[in-house]
Each structure stands twice: as structure tokens, then as C-alpha cells.
mmCIF file of C-alpha atoms in Angstrom:
data_model
loop_
_atom_site.group_PDB
_atom_site.id
_atom_site.type_symbol
_atom_site.label_atom_id
_atom_site.label_comp_id
_atom_site.label_asym_id
_atom_site.label_seq_id
_atom_site.Cartn_x
_atom_site.Cartn_y
_atom_site.Cartn_z
ATOM 1 C CA MET A 140 7.866 20.708 -6.602
ATOM 2 C CA ALA A 141 4.097 20.384 -6.948
ATOM 3 C CA ARG A 142 2.657 16.994 -7.797
ATOM 4 C CA ASP A 143 -0.736 16.496 -9.350
ATOM 5 C CA LEU A 144 -2.635 14.197 -6.986
ATOM 6 C CA SER A 145 -5.279 13.462 -9.606
ATOM 7 C CA ASP A 146 -2.764 10.983 -11.089
ATOM 8 C CA VAL A 147 -2.389 9.082 -7.811
ATOM 9 C CA ARG A 148 -4.655 6.065 -7.300
ATOM 10 C CA PHE A 149 -5.305 5.145 -3.684
ATOM 11 C CA LEU A 150 -6.206 1.593 -2.688
ATOM 12 C CA THR A 151 -7.973 0.261 0.382
ATOM 13 C CA VAL A 152 -6.264 -2.261 2.653
ATOM 14 C CA ALA A 153 -8.506 -5.000 1.218
ATOM 15 C CA GLU A 154 -7.506 -4.074 -2.355
ATOM 16 C CA VAL A 155 -3.818 -4.101 -1.400
ATOM 17 C CA ALA A 156 -4.234 -7.501 0.268
ATOM 18 C CA ASP A 157 -5.833 -8.876 -2.919
ATOM 19 C CA MET A 158 -3.111 -7.380 -5.079
ATOM 20 C CA MET A 159 -0.319 -8.786 -2.882
ATOM 21 C CA ARG A 160 -2.182 -12.056 -2.195
ATOM 22 C CA VAL A 161 -1.793 -11.691 1.568
ATOM 23 C CA SER A 162 -4.176 -11.131 4.460
ATOM 24 C CA ARG A 163 -5.431 -7.691 5.471
ATOM 25 C CA MET A 164 -3.565 -8.115 8.772
ATOM 26 C CA THR A 165 -0.296 -8.475 6.851
ATOM 27 C CA VAL A 166 -1.026 -5.215 5.043
ATOM 28 C CA TYR A 167 -1.739 -3.493 8.363
ATOM 29 C CA ARG A 168 1.582 -4.813 9.726
ATOM 30 C CA LEU A 169 3.428 -3.450 6.678
ATOM 31 C CA VAL A 170 1.726 -0.064 7.102
ATOM 32 C CA HIS A 171 2.412 0.146 10.845
ATOM 33 C CA SER A 172 6.053 -0.896 10.407
ATOM 34 C CA GLY A 173 6.539 1.845 7.818
ATOM 35 C CA GLU A 174 7.467 -0.602 5.069
ATOM 36 C CA LEU A 175 4.339 0.327 3.114
ATOM 37 C CA PRO A 176 3.479 4.042 3.059
ATOM 38 C CA ALA A 177 -0.160 4.899 3.685
ATOM 39 C CA ILE A 178 -2.397 7.822 4.486
ATOM 40 C CA ARG A 179 -4.905 7.598 7.288
ATOM 41 C CA PHE A 180 -8.432 8.896 6.691
ATOM 42 C CA GLY A 181 -10.374 8.680 9.922
ATOM 43 C CA ARG A 182 -10.122 5.056 10.976
ATOM 44 C CA SER A 183 -9.098 3.655 7.591
ATOM 45 C CA PHE A 184 -5.910 3.664 5.565
ATOM 46 C CA ARG A 185 -5.378 4.353 1.879
ATOM 47 C CA VAL A 186 -2.239 3.193 0.133
ATOM 48 C CA PRO A 187 -0.907 4.721 -3.091
ATOM 49 C CA GLU A 188 -0.913 2.075 -5.804
ATOM 50 C CA SER A 189 2.599 3.106 -6.823
ATOM 51 C CA ALA A 190 3.840 2.292 -3.301
ATOM 52 C CA VAL A 191 2.401 -1.241 -3.544
ATOM 53 C CA VAL A 192 4.098 -1.790 -6.901
ATOM 54 C CA GLN A 193 7.387 -0.475 -5.501
ATOM 55 C CA VAL A 194 7.243 -2.764 -2.437
ATOM 56 C CA LEU A 195 6.421 -5.780 -4.620
ATOM 57 C CA ARG A 196 9.314 -5.006 -6.977
ATOM 58 C CA HIS A 197 11.672 -4.593 -4.023
ATOM 59 C CA HIS A 198 10.678 -7.959 -2.514
ATOM 60 C CA VAL A 199 10.860 -9.755 -5.860
ATOM 61 C CA ALA A 200 14.319 -8.286 -6.503
ATOM 62 C CA ASP A 201 15.492 -9.399 -3.028
ATOM 63 C CA SER A 202 14.324 -12.975 -3.590
ATOM 64 C CA ALA A 203 15.983 -13.293 -7.007
#
């Protein structure tokens, strides 16, 4: 099953933190715990936007 990566939008840790309204350290904790999937490029991480949306939906559903 091939997936076209041109449709995937990758976000920086700072962009994810803004989107989730948390600190960058919180994003790093989520990435390192495996709760938020990310790809490492050198010394930085990139997070698929769809993964951020999925995590936010999951946490909103749990709190409802």
C-alpha cells in the first residue's frame, strides 16, 4: 500500500506547541513517550499534522 507523501504536512515542534497551546517541552515529552508520532531529521523532529489532530481528538473525546 503506497501512500503519497506529498499530501502529508509536517509541523515543527514549535508549530505543534502553538496548535495544542502547550509548551515545546510538553510536545517533546509526548514525542518521547510515543503518544505523538514524529520523524527525526538530524537533531529536530517533524510531526505529521494528521497525528496532532488525532491526538487532540482523542484527548477531547476522553475528557467529554
